[in-house]
Tab-separated table of C-alpha atoms and ligand atoms in Angstrom:
chain	number	residue	atom	x	y	z
A	1	UNK	CA	51.827	9.411	-36.515
A	2	UNK	CA	54.026	7.766	-33.839
A	3	UNK	CA	52.118	6.998	-30.749
A	4	UNK	CA	51.301	7.963	-28.003
A	5	UNK	CA	50.016	11.494	-29.151
A	6	UNK	CA	46.960	13.664	-27.912
A	7	UNK	CA	44.851	14.516	-30.844
A	8	UNK	CA	43.006	18.021	-30.037
A	9	UNK	CA	40.016	18.443	-32.669
A	10	UNK	CA	38.944	21.686	-33.992
A	11	UNK	CA	35.540	21.044	-34.742
A	12	UNK	CA	34.698	19.593	-31.258
A	13	UNK	CA	36.442	22.846	-29.867
A	14	UNK	CA	34.308	25.001	-31.837
A	15	UNK	CA	31.246	23.290	-30.949
A	16	UNK	CA	31.818	23.882	-27.379
A	17	UNK	CA	32.965	27.745	-27.731
A	18	UNK	CA	29.799	28.415	-29.400
A	19	UNK	CA	27.434	27.071	-26.577
A	20	UNK	CA	29.993	28.931	-24.209
A	21	UNK	CA	29.626	32.170	-26.469
A	22	UNK	CA	25.673	31.807	-26.582
A	23	UNK	CA	25.665	32.245	-22.792
A	24	UNK	CA	27.836	35.364	-23.009
A	25	UNK	CA	25.663	36.627	-25.939
A	26	UNK	CA	22.419	36.071	-24.027
A	27	UNK	CA	23.733	37.397	-20.511
A	28	UNK	CA	26.447	39.739	-21.125
A	29	UNK	CA	28.452	37.700	-18.607
A	30	UNK	CA	32.220	36.926	-19.344
A	31	UNK	CA	33.692	33.569	-19.733
A	32	UNK	CA	37.479	33.004	-19.420
A	33	UNK	CA	39.449	29.880	-20.142
A	34	UNK	CA	40.940	28.184	-16.764
A	35	UNK	CA	44.353	27.286	-18.129
A	36	UNK	CA	44.733	24.586	-15.230
A	37	UNK	CA	42.672	22.442	-17.436
A	38	UNK	CA	43.849	23.091	-20.678
A	39	UNK	CA	47.042	25.346	-21.894
A	40	UNK	CA	47.407	24.278	-25.416
A	41	UNK	CA	48.545	27.581	-26.598
A	42	UNK	CA	48.406	26.830	-30.051
A	43	UNK	CA	44.749	26.791	-30.003
A	44	UNK	CA	44.482	30.369	-28.064
A	45	UNK	CA	43.909	32.278	-31.375
A	46	UNK	CA	40.896	30.375	-31.859
A	47	UNK	CA	39.639	30.232	-28.331
A	48	UNK	CA	40.128	34.145	-28.139
A	49	UNK	CA	37.589	34.724	-30.895
A	50	UNK	CA	34.835	33.347	-28.592
A	51	UNK	CA	36.095	33.752	-24.995
A	52	UNK	CA	36.718	36.699	-22.938
A	53	UNK	CA	40.387	36.004	-21.544
A	54	UNK	CA	42.133	33.263	-19.215
A	55	UNK	CA	42.456	32.740	-15.552
A	56	UNK	CA	45.575	31.420	-14.102
A	57	UNK	CA	46.893	29.514	-10.795
A	58	UNK	CA	49.928	31.581	-10.711
A	59	UNK	CA	52.610	33.652	-12.021
A	60	UNK	CA	53.675	31.346	-14.991
A	61	UNK	CA	50.010	30.730	-16.125
A	62	UNK	CA	49.345	34.390	-16.039
A	63	UNK	CA	52.317	35.056	-18.278
A	64	UNK	CA	51.230	32.262	-20.806
A	65	UNK	CA	47.505	33.755	-20.912
A	66	UNK	CA	48.858	37.490	-21.106
A	67	UNK	CA	51.493	36.513	-24.103
A	68	UNK	CA	49.767	34.009	-25.928
A	69	UNK	CA	45.894	34.889	-25.327
A	70	UNK	CA	45.551	38.093	-24.599
A	71	UNK	CA	41.964	39.505	-23.270
A	72	UNK	CA	41.613	39.816	-19.692
A	73	UNK	CA	44.013	37.699	-17.427
A	74	UNK	CA	42.754	36.764	-14.055
A	75	UNK	CA	44.652	35.134	-11.354
A	76	UNK	CA	43.883	33.279	-7.960
A	77	UNK	CA	46.335	31.389	-5.848
A	78	UNK	CA	45.736	30.452	-2.197
A	79	UNK	CA	48.486	32.365	-1.265
A	80	UNK	CA	51.132	34.528	-3.625
A	81	UNK	CA	54.891	34.686	-3.307
A	82	UNK	CA	56.453	37.890	-2.427
A	83	UNK	CA	59.365	37.277	-4.909
A	84	UNK	CA	56.934	36.900	-7.649
A	85	UNK	CA	54.373	39.507	-7.018
A	86	UNK	CA	55.917	42.643	-8.895
A	87	UNK	CA	56.248	39.903	-11.817
A	88	UNK	CA	52.659	39.045	-11.424
A	89	UNK	CA	51.495	42.726	-11.632
A	90	UNK	CA	52.754	42.755	-15.346
A	91	UNK	CA	50.593	40.167	-16.671
A	92	UNK	CA	47.438	40.058	-14.486
A	93	UNK	CA	44.260	42.392	-14.697
A	94	UNK	CA	42.427	40.929	-11.765
A	95	UNK	CA	44.138	39.598	-9.056
A	96	UNK	CA	42.067	37.398	-6.484
A	97	UNK	CA	43.067	36.882	-3.006
A	98	UNK	CA	42.435	33.986	-0.885
A	99	UNK	CA	42.344	35.749	2.559
A	100	UNK	CA	41.677	39.216	4.235
A	101	UNK	CA	45.698	38.836	5.328
A	102	UNK	CA	46.500	38.466	1.770
A	103	UNK	CA	44.480	41.520	0.667
A	104	UNK	CA	46.379	43.433	3.406
A	105	UNK	CA	49.590	42.326	2.381
A	106	UNK	CA	49.417	43.024	-1.486
A	107	UNK	CA	46.072	44.584	-2.195
A	108	UNK	CA	47.178	48.396	-1.958
A	109	UNK	CA	49.998	47.668	-4.208
A	110	UNK	CA	47.765	45.837	-6.696
A	111	UNK	CA	45.294	48.707	-6.733
A	112	UNK	CA	48.138	51.136	-7.341
A	113	UNK	CA	49.272	49.364	-10.201
A	114	UNK	CA	45.648	49.634	-11.262
A	115	UNK	CA	44.582	46.139	-11.139
A	116	UNK	CA	41.050	44.897	-10.301
A	117	UNK	CA	41.089	43.259	-6.890
A	118	UNK	CA	38.918	40.284	-5.762
A	119	UNK	CA	38.584	38.023	-2.684
A	120	UNK	CA	37.836	34.334	-2.829
A	121	UNK	CA	34.875	33.682	-0.634
A	122	UNK	CA	33.881	30.263	0.901
A	123	UNK	CA	30.027	29.917	0.892
A	124	UNK	CA	30.355	26.258	2.900
A	125	UNK	CA	28.120	24.716	0.857
A	126	UNK	CA	29.094	21.007	-0.495
A	127	UNK	CA	27.121	20.083	-3.644
A	128	UNK	CA	29.364	16.867	-4.088
A	129	UNK	CA	29.790	13.741	-2.576
A	130	UNK	CA	32.609	11.322	-2.427
A	131	UNK	CA	35.578	13.257	-4.062
A	132	UNK	CA	36.748	15.424	-0.992
A	133	UNK	CA	40.008	15.952	-2.959
A	134	UNK	CA	37.759	18.290	-5.445
A	135	UNK	CA	35.473	19.476	-2.715
A	136	UNK	CA	36.751	23.244	-1.618
A	137	UNK	CA	33.839	23.296	0.788
A	138	UNK	CA	34.689	20.152	2.658
A	139	UNK	CA	35.417	20.668	6.536
A	140	UNK	CA	38.817	22.064	7.156
A	141	UNK	CA	39.268	23.791	3.655
A	142	UNK	CA	41.947	26.346	3.049
A	143	UNK	CA	40.188	27.837	-0.084
A	144	UNK	CA	38.331	30.948	0.302
A	145	UNK	CA	37.283	33.032	3.104
A	146	UNK	CA	34.096	31.922	5.213
A	147	UNK	CA	31.689	34.077	6.556
A	148	UNK	CA	33.514	33.985	9.997
A	149	UNK	CA	36.716	35.160	8.815
A	150	UNK	CA	35.454	37.708	6.509
A	151	UNK	CA	36.800	41.350	7.269
A	152	UNK	CA	34.190	44.154	6.546
A	153	UNK	CA	37.041	46.802	6.951
A	154	UNK	CA	38.317	45.450	3.385
A	155	UNK	CA	35.357	46.036	1.525
A	156	UNK	CA	36.537	49.396	0.178
A	157	UNK	CA	39.840	47.703	-1.159
A	158	UNK	CA	37.649	44.901	-2.925
A	159	UNK	CA	36.241	45.217	-6.805
A	160	UNK	CA	34.788	41.766	-6.661
A	161	UNK	CA	34.216	38.273	-4.842
A	162	UNK	CA	35.056	34.749	-6.313
A	163	UNK	CA	34.052	31.172	-5.379
A	164	UNK	CA	34.887	28.250	-6.835
A	165	UNK	CA	32.996	25.137	-5.448
A	166	UNK	CA	31.754	22.727	-8.073
A	167	UNK	CA	33.060	20.001	-10.170
A	168	UNK	CA	31.702	18.837	-13.321
A	169	UNK	CA	28.331	19.874	-12.267
A	170	UNK	CA	25.054	21.093	-13.610
A	171	UNK	CA	23.134	24.218	-12.969
A	172	UNK	CA	21.213	22.858	-10.090
A	173	UNK	CA	24.277	22.850	-8.071
A	174	UNK	CA	24.965	26.346	-9.096
A	175	UNK	CA	21.589	27.468	-7.841
A	176	UNK	CA	22.171	25.697	-4.502
A	177	UNK	CA	25.468	27.496	-4.202
A	178	UNK	CA	24.353	30.939	-5.198
A	179	UNK	CA	21.538	30.727	-2.544
A	180	UNK	CA	24.256	29.838	0.176
A	181	UNK	CA	26.341	33.046	-1.228
A	182	UNK	CA	23.361	35.274	-0.835
A	183	UNK	CA	22.714	34.020	2.485
A	184	UNK	CA	26.223	34.346	3.715
A	185	UNK	CA	27.603	37.094	1.684
A	186	UNK	CA	24.454	38.808	0.209
A	187	UNK	CA	24.953	42.291	1.970
A	188	UNK	CA	28.493	42.466	0.614
A	189	UNK	CA	27.219	41.625	-3.066
A	190	UNK	CA	25.967	45.168	-3.551
A	191	UNK	CA	29.059	46.758	-2.382
A	192	UNK	CA	31.657	45.240	-5.283
A	193	UNK	CA	31.296	45.458	-9.090
A	194	UNK	CA	31.991	41.793	-9.999
A	195	UNK	CA	31.052	38.425	-8.956
A	196	UNK	CA	33.181	35.292	-10.282
A	197	UNK	CA	31.204	31.994	-10.339
A	198	UNK	CA	34.529	30.113	-10.738
A	199	UNK	CA	34.697	26.731	-12.644
A	200	UNK	CA	33.003	22.896	-12.300
A	201	UNK	CA	30.302	23.929	-14.684
A	202	UNK	CA	29.673	21.282	-17.220
A	203	UNK	CA	28.203	23.742	-19.461
A	204	UNK	CA	29.070	21.970	-22.762
A	205	UNK	CA	27.839	18.557	-21.721
A	206	UNK	CA	24.464	17.284	-23.502
A	207	UNK	CA	22.344	17.277	-20.437
A	208	UNK	CA	23.707	20.620	-18.796
A	209	UNK	CA	20.575	22.876	-18.402
A	210	UNK	CA	22.009	26.171	-19.985
A	211	UNK	CA	18.597	27.948	-19.530
A	212	UNK	CA	18.704	27.595	-15.713
A	213	UNK	CA	22.345	29.131	-15.843
A	214	UNK	CA	21.078	32.033	-17.879
A	215	UNK	CA	18.464	32.644	-15.353
A	216	UNK	CA	20.961	32.450	-12.418
A	217	UNK	CA	23.159	34.870	-14.158
A	218	UNK	CA	20.366	37.307	-14.981
A	219	UNK	CA	19.213	36.854	-11.306
A	220	UNK	CA	22.658	38.223	-9.938
A	221	UNK	CA	22.836	40.960	-12.468
A	222	UNK	CA	19.656	42.193	-11.749
A	223	UNK	CA	19.426	42.035	-8.039
A	224	UNK	CA	23.027	43.367	-7.320
A	225	UNK	CA	23.926	44.790	-10.499
A	226	UNK	CA	26.959	42.885	-10.908
A	227	UNK	CA	29.432	41.874	-13.617
A	228	UNK	CA	29.452	38.152	-13.886
A	229	UNK	CA	32.560	36.002	-14.611
A	230	UNK	CA	32.566	32.007	-15.160
A	231	UNK	CA	36.105	30.681	-15.472
A	232	UNK	CA	35.454	26.835	-16.370
A	233	UNK	CA	38.079	24.510	-17.781
A	234	UNK	CA	36.794	21.316	-18.469
A	235	UNK	CA	33.742	22.844	-20.170
A	236	UNK	CA	35.908	24.254	-22.769
A	237	UNK	CA	37.557	21.004	-24.161
A	238	UNK	CA	34.771	18.431	-23.143
A	239	UNK	CA	34.852	15.384	-25.545
A	240	UNK	CA	37.532	17.640	-27.617
A	241	UNK	CA	40.508	15.400	-27.400
A	242	UNK	CA	41.728	11.801	-27.569
A	243	UNK	CA	45.016	10.095	-26.475
A	244	UNK	CA	45.951	7.721	-29.231
A	245	UNK	CA	48.059	4.778	-28.288
A	246	UNK	CA	49.208	1.339	-29.228
A	247	UNK	CA	49.368	-2.364	-27.773
A	248	UNK	CA	53.111	-3.157	-27.184
A	249	UNK	CA	52.284	-6.618	-25.902
A	250	UNK	CA	49.362	-8.982	-24.694
A	251	UNK	CA	49.961	-11.441	-21.838
A	252	UNK	CA	48.195	-13.381	-19.561
A	253	UNK	CA	47.848	-13.748	-15.709
A	254	UNK	CA	44.557	-14.744	-14.571
A	255	UNK	CA	43.160	-12.035	-16.962
A	256	UNK	CA	44.373	-10.933	-20.295
A	257	UNK	CA	46.518	-7.902	-19.980
A	258	UNK	CA	47.360	-5.235	-22.895
A	259	UNK	CA	50.262	-3.395	-22.296
A	260	UNK	CA	50.394	-0.016	-24.035
A	261	UNK	CA	52.695	2.673	-25.051
A	262	UNK	CA	50.591	5.107	-22.810
A	263	UNK	CA	50.690	5.162	-19.303
A	264	UNK	CA	47.978	6.162	-16.599
A	265	UNK	CA	50.702	7.584	-14.010
A	266	UNK	CA	52.631	9.573	-16.603
A	267	UNK	CA	49.761	10.523	-19.358
A	268	UNK	CA	46.536	10.665	-17.636
A	269	UNK	CA	47.150	10.885	-13.688
A	270	UNK	CA	43.390	11.648	-13.113
A	271	UNK	CA	42.712	8.358	-13.977
A	272	UNK	CA	44.616	7.332	-10.818
A	273	UNK	CA	44.145	10.289	-8.566
A	274	UNK	CA	40.345	10.986	-9.279
A	275	UNK	CA	39.988	7.834	-9.872
A	276	UNK	CA	37.660	7.536	-13.108
A	277	UNK	CA	37.503	5.335	-15.873
A	278	UNK	CA	38.087	6.806	-19.236
A	279	UNK	CA	36.025	5.728	-21.983
A	280	UNK	CA	37.818	3.976	-24.882
A	281	UNK	CA	36.532	3.827	-28.577
A	282	UNK	CA	34.846	0.667	-29.636
A	283	UNK	CA	35.027	-0.606	-26.326
A	284	UNK	CA	32.374	-2.002	-23.805
A	285	UNK	CA	32.167	-2.810	-19.805
A	286	UNK	CA	34.763	-5.762	-18.851
A	287	UNK	CA	32.909	-9.080	-19.829
A	288	UNK	CA	30.215	-7.490	-22.204
A	289	UNK	CA	32.276	-8.100	-25.328
A	290	UNK	CA	34.106	-11.173	-26.840
A	291	UNK	CA	37.354	-9.952	-25.562
A	292	UNK	CA	38.298	-8.683	-22.232
A	293	UNK	CA	41.730	-7.135	-21.380
A	294	UNK	CA	43.150	-4.890	-18.601
A	295	UNK	CA	44.605	-1.965	-19.970
A	296	UNK	CA	47.921	-1.277	-18.409
A	297	UNK	CA	50.716	1.200	-18.927
A	298	UNK	CA	54.541	0.214	-19.424
A	299	UNK	CA	56.244	1.606	-16.423
A	300	UNK	CA	57.208	-0.025	-13.117
A	301	UNK	CA	54.244	1.035	-11.080
A	302	UNK	CA	52.279	-2.017	-10.415
A	303	UNK	CA	48.937	0.069	-10.299
A	304	UNK	CA	49.562	1.965	-13.708
A	305	UNK	CA	46.484	0.275	-15.065
A	306	UNK	CA	43.640	2.143	-16.790
A	307	UNK	CA	40.815	-0.631	-16.308
A	308	UNK	CA	39.161	-3.610	-17.801
A	309	UNK	CA	37.517	-3.184	-20.969
A	310	UNK	CA	36.085	-5.427	-23.618
A	311	UNK	CA	36.327	-5.432	-27.416
A	312	UNK	CA	34.717	-7.243	-30.117
A	313	UNK	CA	38.212	-8.200	-31.766
A	314	UNK	CA	41.119	-9.449	-30.014
A	315	UNK	CA	43.864	-6.820	-29.378
A	316	UNK	CA	47.318	-7.874	-30.786
A	317	UNK	CA	50.717	-6.052	-30.903
A	318	UNK	CA	50.403	-2.540	-32.570
A	319	UNK	CA	46.414	-2.625	-32.278
A	320	UNK	CA	45.037	1.233	-31.519
A	321	UNK	CA	43.529	2.041	-28.434
A	322	UNK	CA	42.076	5.400	-28.437
A	323	UNK	CA	41.104	7.220	-24.908
A	324	UNK	CA	38.403	9.603	-25.368
A	325	UNK	CA	37.729	13.103	-23.766
A	326	UNK	CA	41.612	13.323	-22.775
A	327	UNK	CA	42.071	17.177	-23.408
A	328	UNK	CA	41.247	18.294	-20.228
A	329	UNK	CA	43.772	17.799	-16.856
A	330	UNK	CA	46.022	15.787	-19.042
A	331	UNK	CA	48.566	17.570	-21.007
A	332	UNK	CA	48.860	20.128	-18.224
A	333	UNK	CA	49.629	17.163	-15.816
A	334	UNK	CA	51.738	14.457	-17.793
A	335	UNK	CA	55.186	13.830	-16.347
A	336	UNK	CA	58.239	11.723	-17.497
A	337	UNK	CA	58.374	9.217	-14.296
A	338	UNK	CA	60.443	5.984	-15.285
A	339	UNK	CA	61.923	8.234	-18.181
A	340	UNK	CA	58.484	8.041	-20.248
A	341	UNK	CA	58.351	10.258	-23.215
A	342	UNK	CA	55.724	12.688	-23.308
A	343	UNK	CA	52.885	11.922	-25.828
A	344	UNK	CA	53.232	14.201	-29.087
A	345	UNK	CA	50.674	16.838	-29.631
A	346	UNK	CA	48.529	16.644	-32.769
A	347	UNK	CA	45.784	19.157	-33.982
A	348	UNK	CA	42.901	18.125	-36.351
A	349	UNK	CA	41.815	20.884	-38.231
A	350	UNK	CA	38.180	21.471	-39.651
A	351	UNK	CA	38.983	20.294	-42.742
A	352	UNK	CA	40.138	17.002	-41.513
A	353	UNK	CA	44.057	17.702	-42.075
A	354	UNK	CA	46.358	16.758	-39.200
A	355	UNK	CA	49.361	18.934	-37.654
A	356	UNK	CA	51.962	17.786	-35.412
A	357	UNK	CA	52.055	20.754	-33.356
A	358	UNK	CA	54.846	19.311	-30.989
A	359	UNK	CA	57.288	16.368	-30.644
A	360	UNK	CA	58.732	15.726	-27.307
A	361	UNK	CA	62.107	13.688	-26.818
A	362	UNK	CA	65.043	12.998	-24.398
A	363	UNK	CA	65.844	16.702	-24.033
A	364	UNK	CA	62.220	17.112	-22.595
A	365	UNK	CA	63.062	14.453	-19.982
A	366	UNK	CA	66.399	15.505	-19.436
A	367	UNK	CA	65.764	19.112	-18.999
A	368	UNK	CA	64.061	18.334	-15.767
A	369	UNK	CA	66.733	16.953	-13.920
A	370	UNK	CA	70.192	18.076	-13.087
B	401	PLP	C1	39.645	28.640	-8.793
B	401	PLP	C2	39.247	27.807	-10.048
B	401	PLP	N1	38.694	28.150	-11.019
B	401	PLP	C3	38.364	27.033	-12.321
B	401	PLP	C4	38.754	25.961	-12.163
B	401	PLP	C5	38.272	25.386	-13.516
B	401	PLP	O1	37.290	24.144	-12.915
B	401	PLP	P1	36.891	23.025	-14.193
B	401	PLP	O2	37.989	22.664	-15.060
B	401	PLP	O3	36.300	21.834	-13.283
B	401	PLP	O4	35.783	23.642	-14.816
B	401	PLP	C6	39.063	25.450	-11.041
B	401	PLP	C7	39.529	24.069	-11.131
B	401	PLP	O5	40.153	23.292	-10.316
B	401	PLP	C8	39.556	26.176	-9.802
B	401	PLP	O6	40.224	25.902	-8.983
């Protein structure tokens, strides 16, 4: 296989899907795939056997979910475009608005088209520190309606409420958030039919407290008679994908530097944005192995650096470097800056065979330009 390529592993996907399905089976809740994290629609027929549907961030994801996944198609956006709303009604079953003004603008039309209508609330409960870029409850956030901005007169138009406040978190953070939702919006929970707990639940992580999640869901169902939705992205594909690359050149400038055929800026932008250090197969922390390298991309960006890693054997031209946990927020975020080619997409089936699902080339680069 020509590198770089994303490799998605069917067995690892199934392992995650079974955990998610067990939560649905135990509680009767519905779990949707958040396509913003992972939209490899080749896998949708498999995912559809386990999950209830998809959620979308706007028109195109809603269309993809409707056309390729089926089941329930939900959509939430901070604001909808007037010129897209009619088409959105063709694909979405549940439409979640960000503000009372958006409900007033589009709610009656969506209701007339037979859609289920929700409002995203902001419980103003931050359970994460550091990454304000990923904290919808940070002061000044535009995401979700605060208790002060809630307009009770709209309740007859609403079928459900939605919140999304977590990022890679365990069930204890959800418990705190649900308590804040109950404190601020508890009297409205009985007036609606469903509550969507958003994403950010790391349900398929080894240390995730699934039983606590089940207790929280049951509490909401029993106290308020609600249908419960969750819409994780990461948890669906956690540890189910790799980005396989090769060393193009090793050079030395104070440190040993391995230039790879993959780029942080183009192929794994969250490494720079978040920022975070992706696991590399067979590596250790810098300085802990015999050979330490700065792994870097082939673009012009000085900061196109993935990080410093140690290996037991030296890296040479042609050595394979495999980044782990690369199915989430990668393929959906790639770009062709510098004319970088997009990584191919490869699927490893349960019987071990590899299928190249997609090869990208010059046309994909040129097609985005004019
Ligand atoms: C509204 C909403 N739902 C679901 C998700 C999925 O979150 P995650 O991939 O962390 O589970 C996000 C992520 O930003 C989101 O904004």
